[in-house]
Amino acid sequence: MIEDKNQQRTDLGQIGEFGLIDHLAKNFEIKQSSTIKGIGDDAAVLDFKGDKVVVSTDFLVEGVHFDLSYMPLKHLGYKSVMVNLSDIYAMNAQASQVTVSIAVSNRFPLEAIEELYAGIQTACNIYDVDLVGGDTTSSTSGLVISVTAIGHVDKDNEVYRSGAKPNDLLVVTGDLGAAYLGLQVLEREKEVFKVNPQNQPDLDQYTYLVERQLKPEARKDIVKLLKDLDVKPTSMIDISDGLSSEILHICKNSDVGCDLYETKIPLDPQVISTCEEFNIDSTTIALNGGEDYELLMTISQEDFPKIKANPNLTVIGYITEKNAGAHLVTRADQKIELQAQGWKSFKSTED
Amino acid sequence: MIEDKNQQRTDLGQIGEFGLIDHLAKNFEIKQSSTIKGIGDDAAVLDFKGDKVVVSTDFLVEGVHFDLSYMPLKHLGYKSVMVNLSDIYAMNAQASQVTVSIAVSNRFPLEAIEELYAGIQTACNIYDVDLVGGDTTSSTSGLVISVTAIGHVDKDNEVYRSGAKPNDLLVVTGDLGAAYLGLQVLEREKEVFKVNPQNQPDLDQYTYLVERQLKPEARKDIVKLLKDLDVKPTSMIDISDGLSSEILHICKNSDVGCDLYETKIPLDPQVISTCEEFNIDSTTIALNGGEDYELLMTISQEDFPKIKANPNLTVIGYITEKNAGAHLVTRADQKIELQAQGWKSFKSTED
């Protein structure tokens, strides 16, 4: 690969805050009929004509949620939108708008921010959402991204974490653990690179894992699928912190217990082979890994015939009475209490 | 004042992310009938029954937008909500919900974050808005706050920056320049304190200035007043970056020019006396100071009788054709082209 030695580097200070917003927003088209006014006024104006409005917001902080040494800025832009759309879909709602705010230090040239916004734009195009607002400001240190996603849902179609009932089936989309393993692979390559910068990483056998980490997809398709199948889940949540933690959120909010079957947890073959290579337990990874952005839901038993043939949906257990507790039923048919390891961004200073 | 030597200091790492959200949210009541579901699910659910929805978002970054050496955390929480509500009111809309996300480093104990949220809560109570979501995460350095405000407006009642017409009156609420001068006073006291930490600051003659900087109020009352007076401005914007910059936004978006009269700009007596003391020009401060959070609007001449007796509204000029340009008409009756100094958060690295 021949490197361009004259890469353009435009200083953010030359452009200023107003200039930057105008510059970044000009490539974004408005496509949603609910967007009356996007970027360029004190606020965006939206019109959902009686639908319920759904709002979710998330932060992505450099050094905490991402490491720019292996996360390309375009992927980061894409992922920052996905993380938020995933929350909207977890309400059984349609995402229609996002606002994106960034705080950046002067070490980022304009071209870097353009890369970030190219990823945001790709996400907006593929997922059919409008960018309608945001704020750009300087930061004293790293890059901070705050995305707010806005969606809407027909009357009575929204699904909360709180509706699970005993005997409901516990259902998950896709497969689990790959994003976390992808992060482990990238971290390992970074350490190798530090020791030997000439070393070219060979990621061929980890392509799925790395893609799940760097370019996750929110499950917009599942909201449509559920509608087509005429299934309304009794509860739903997106898997950002790990299956274990999300199941416990549903149990706590719905005042129920559950039995989760270890043998039923869907794993990609690359997850299984890489866990063997790294000598770690694949169930632990699936339970606590996080960042899968799959959907976890509970479904009434009577809806089982509608979902049983579907390759996107895997039944992994069922809901029990609260006093039965929340358990993992192991391969050896032992019951272990589920614990939320999750992904803790606050590490104790005593660590 | 007797200092409590045993102030409680709870480490954020002990609580974790889920614990922190639960802990901070538990004191907030839901009061808006449009809030169907607040904090505690993947997204908030809002129902505006056909009204248009208005959304605005802003970042506040430590070291860029605030300095914790003189900004108490409670005031910071209050101000971070005000900054966003101000944008909603500038659309002639009612604010009804906010989401607040914070990234904090471990150097902040729980009690500090509680102070911040106490200010947010006070703002929510006084301005009658619900906190419906947010994210709490760790930060590698300072404190970053991202607020998204959501409001609603009756059909055809929204006011953009783009509706000003030649001959419309240029009208401003309150008075200008005090918040910026308050910042100068606080910066000076900080320098004095560095030299002599025993020195007690005497801020008695600057109370109004300091309050405008540390505890600004968004002009919710003006939206109501305009409705009561049966006046719909032709355009409106909030004054966050300075009068000059905001006038130019209206001129650019409305494709018009304007004449602004120096003698008409409303100034508080403390602004005038402090400008004399600091030997700076009060007009420069009013034009470029920023953070006033007053509203700037244009009003059709035929509405003049409805507003002329009102102490909240000051006519400071009028809109002209675009090719006439945007000018300040000075005390000496000279015309000077208006320039947007504003408040630039991106300083060039060459500075």
XYZ file of C-alpha atoms in Angstrom, chain A residues 35-332:
298
model
C -38.528 15.499 10.545
C -39.937 18.998 10.098
C -36.699 20.842 10.911
C -33.252 19.311 11.347
C -29.911 20.974 12.080
C -29.682 24.771 11.869
C -32.009 26.203 14.503
C -32.119 26.236 18.309
C -33.840 22.839 18.249
C -35.079 20.209 15.824
C -38.837 20.015 15.230
C -40.434 16.585 14.810
C -44.028 15.587 14.129
C -45.081 12.019 14.941
C -48.841 12.575 14.453
C -50.031 10.859 17.608
C -47.475 8.022 17.823
C -45.613 7.621 21.076
C -42.108 9.097 21.037
C -39.152 7.038 22.286
C -35.866 8.657 23.378
C -32.542 7.103 24.377
C -29.086 8.548 24.967
C -25.567 7.125 25.368
C -22.033 8.382 25.861
C -18.912 6.968 24.190
C -15.713 8.148 25.881
C -12.191 7.671 24.508
C -10.101 5.465 26.759
C -13.228 4.029 28.377
C -15.463 2.802 25.538
C -13.045 2.832 22.658
C -9.342 2.859 21.843
C -8.430 4.765 18.692
C -5.277 2.672 18.240
C -7.442 -0.053 16.673
C -10.882 1.558 16.274
C -11.049 3.444 12.948
C -12.968 6.734 13.333
C -15.450 5.789 10.609
C -16.324 2.583 12.466
C -16.570 4.539 15.693
C -19.112 6.904 14.124
C -21.121 3.951 12.856
C -20.974 2.150 16.196
C -21.975 5.242 18.202
C -25.229 5.376 16.230
C -25.802 1.591 16.495
C -25.464 1.604 20.274
C -28.343 4.063 20.484
C -30.598 2.620 17.783
C -30.320 -0.711 19.586
C -32.048 0.849 22.609
C -34.881 2.147 20.420
C -35.439 -1.278 18.802
C -35.426 -2.837 22.280
C -38.626 -0.832 22.926
C -40.162 -2.508 19.801
C -40.063 0.967 18.220
C -38.844 2.439 14.930
C -35.822 4.755 15.126
C -36.257 7.907 13.061
C -33.823 10.617 14.235
C -30.494 11.017 16.039
C -28.614 13.964 17.487
C -24.832 13.615 17.733
C -22.648 15.796 19.959
C -18.882 15.586 20.014
C -16.189 17.077 22.234
C -12.760 16.865 20.587
C -9.328 18.141 21.398
C -7.269 20.094 18.896
C -5.112 17.040 18.204
C -7.893 15.892 15.844
C -7.751 17.608 12.456
C -10.949 18.330 10.509
C -10.321 15.286 8.299
C -10.544 12.986 11.331
C -13.901 14.449 12.328
C -15.073 14.040 8.739
C -14.171 10.340 8.952
C -16.211 10.037 12.146
C -19.195 11.730 10.465
C -18.816 9.547 7.367
C -19.478 6.566 9.634
C -22.420 8.350 11.263
C -23.794 9.128 7.815
C -23.438 5.525 6.634
C -25.341 4.379 9.719
C -28.061 7.006 9.123
C -28.415 5.915 5.484
C -28.562 2.177 6.142
C -30.887 2.457 9.142
C -33.004 5.213 7.613
C -32.656 7.775 10.400
C -32.146 11.543 10.102
C -29.389 13.466 11.871
C -31.345 16.423 13.297
C -29.058 18.132 15.770
C -25.992 18.104 17.936
C -23.247 20.156 19.407
C -19.545 20.333 18.597
C -17.140 21.659 21.158
C -13.542 21.352 22.152
C -12.316 18.985 24.826
C -9.328 19.313 27.129
C -8.283 15.743 26.442
C -9.832 12.946 24.400
C -12.851 12.443 22.180
C -16.310 12.183 23.736
C -19.401 11.339 21.676
C -22.958 11.690 22.936
C -25.778 10.349 20.775
C -29.493 10.727 21.446
C -31.783 8.531 19.355
C -35.457 9.308 18.847
C -38.056 6.873 17.584
C -41.758 6.250 17.596
C -44.097 3.385 18.202
C -47.802 2.763 17.471
C -50.139 3.024 20.397
C -49.833 -0.004 22.735
C -46.971 -1.532 20.737
C -44.130 -0.512 23.036
C -42.394 -3.277 25.000
C -40.802 -2.621 28.406
C -38.423 -4.618 30.569
C -41.209 -5.130 33.053
C -43.772 -7.371 31.312
C -42.257 -10.878 31.673
C -44.573 -13.488 33.259
C -43.813 -16.956 34.691
C -43.718 -19.634 31.957
C -42.830 -17.092 29.236
C -40.021 -18.235 26.971
C -36.653 -16.465 27.165
C -35.577 -15.741 23.589
C -32.426 -14.200 22.155
C -31.520 -13.032 18.640
C -28.295 -13.876 16.784
C -25.328 -15.230 18.726
C -23.383 -14.003 21.749
C -19.852 -13.313 22.953
C -18.232 -12.487 19.613
C -17.870 -8.733 20.182
C -16.063 -9.234 23.482
C -13.710 -11.818 21.976
C -13.062 -9.458 19.077
C -11.917 -6.878 21.623
C -9.570 -9.436 23.229
C -8.070 -10.239 19.810
C -7.529 -6.537 19.057
C -6.012 -5.907 22.496
C -3.607 -8.805 21.953
C -2.547 -7.469 18.549
C -1.966 -4.058 20.097
C 0.408 -5.572 22.658
C 2.239 -7.472 19.898
C 2.500 -4.248 17.896
C 4.000 -2.417 20.885
C 6.777 -5.021 21.095
C 7.313 -5.324 17.353
C 5.863 -2.512 15.199
C 6.947 -4.361 12.020
C 4.599 -7.222 12.774
C 1.536 -7.322 10.525
C -1.501 -8.624 12.402
C -3.093 -11.723 10.882
C -6.769 -11.482 11.761
C -8.108 -13.880 9.083
C -9.387 -16.461 11.525
C -11.058 -13.766 13.662
C -12.903 -11.767 10.995
C -16.358 -12.328 12.477
C -15.196 -11.461 16.001
C -13.418 -8.282 14.940
C -16.375 -7.175 12.804
C -18.775 -7.714 15.707
C -16.539 -5.477 17.853
C -15.767 -2.752 15.318
C -18.979 -2.710 13.290
C -21.926 -3.991 15.308
C -25.394 -3.899 13.785
C -28.548 -2.961 15.717
C -31.446 -5.382 15.174
C -33.885 -3.181 13.263
C -34.832 -6.302 11.303
C -36.144 -7.996 14.456
C -38.746 -5.282 15.116
C -40.060 -5.858 11.584
C -39.834 -9.636 11.961
C -41.850 -9.604 15.186
C -44.504 -7.509 13.469
C -44.595 -9.872 10.482
C -44.851 -12.879 12.796
C -47.568 -11.087 14.773
C -45.623 -11.570 18.013
C -45.498 -8.892 20.698
C -42.846 -9.851 23.288
C -43.939 -9.510 26.917
C -40.597 -7.827 27.691
C -37.457 -6.853 25.756
C -33.978 -5.367 26.348
C -30.878 -4.998 24.209
C -27.698 -6.874 25.105
C -25.068 -4.215 25.683
C -23.631 -5.290 29.039
C -23.802 -9.097 28.688
C -26.619 -11.658 28.662
C -26.430 -12.324 32.390
C -26.807 -8.681 33.335
C -29.696 -8.143 30.879
C -31.602 -11.208 32.088
C -31.312 -9.914 35.642
C -32.648 -6.513 34.518
C -35.738 -8.240 33.102
C -36.143 -10.387 36.238
C -35.815 -7.371 38.532
C -38.139 -5.132 36.494
C -40.725 -7.883 35.933
C -40.508 -9.317 39.459
C -39.819 -12.837 38.195
C -37.092 -15.497 38.185
C -35.745 -17.589 35.305
C -33.938 -20.730 34.220
C -31.365 -20.173 31.489
C -29.982 -23.311 29.767
C -26.245 -23.284 29.105
C -26.621 -25.714 26.194
C -29.078 -23.412 24.425
C -26.918 -20.253 24.332
C -26.197 -19.539 20.631
C -22.466 -19.301 19.859
C -20.714 -18.753 16.541
C -18.101 -21.432 15.622
C -15.383 -18.696 15.710
C -16.356 -17.940 19.318
C -15.993 -21.602 20.248
C -12.628 -22.060 18.481
C -11.203 -18.792 19.802
C -12.299 -19.574 23.363
C -10.406 -22.869 23.043
C -7.343 -21.035 21.726
C -7.479 -18.431 24.533
C -8.327 -21.164 27.048
C -11.425 -19.384 28.350
C -14.932 -20.682 28.951
C -17.322 -19.762 26.121
C -20.337 -19.650 28.456
C -18.597 -17.070 30.656
C -17.901 -14.985 27.552
C -21.495 -15.236 26.321
C -22.901 -14.372 29.755
C -20.604 -11.475 30.605
C -19.012 -10.316 27.370
C -21.260 -7.481 26.338
C -21.503 -5.265 23.255
C -23.404 -7.905 21.256
C -26.323 -5.513 20.577
C -28.635 -8.479 20.119
C -32.142 -8.380 21.593
C -33.248 -10.434 24.586
C -36.987 -10.902 24.952
C -39.636 -12.935 26.677
C -42.474 -14.408 24.664
C -45.730 -15.977 25.770
C -45.812 -19.800 25.345
C -48.784 -19.503 23.019
C -46.596 -17.562 20.552
C -44.035 -20.396 20.389
C -45.435 -21.922 17.148
C -44.957 -18.540 15.423
C -41.242 -18.306 16.277
C -40.012 -21.907 16.490
C -38.858 -22.251 12.869
C -37.100 -18.877 12.781
C -33.286 -18.947 12.523
C -33.029 -15.440 14.025
C -34.618 -16.412 17.330
C -33.311 -18.943 19.856
C -35.205 -20.071 22.940
C -32.637 -20.173 25.757
C -34.815 -20.709 28.815
C -37.999 -19.702 30.522
C -39.331 -17.374 33.164
C -40.145 -18.686 36.653
C -41.737 -17.287 39.793
C -39.627 -14.685 41.570
C -38.926 -16.829 44.624
C -37.408 -19.544 42.391
C -34.541 -17.107 41.643
C -32.523 -16.568 38.449
C -30.349 -19.539 37.490
C -28.096 -20.953 34.846
C -28.776 -24.656 34.251
C -25.367 -26.070 33.271
C -24.436 -28.850 30.859
C -24.022 -31.049 33.955
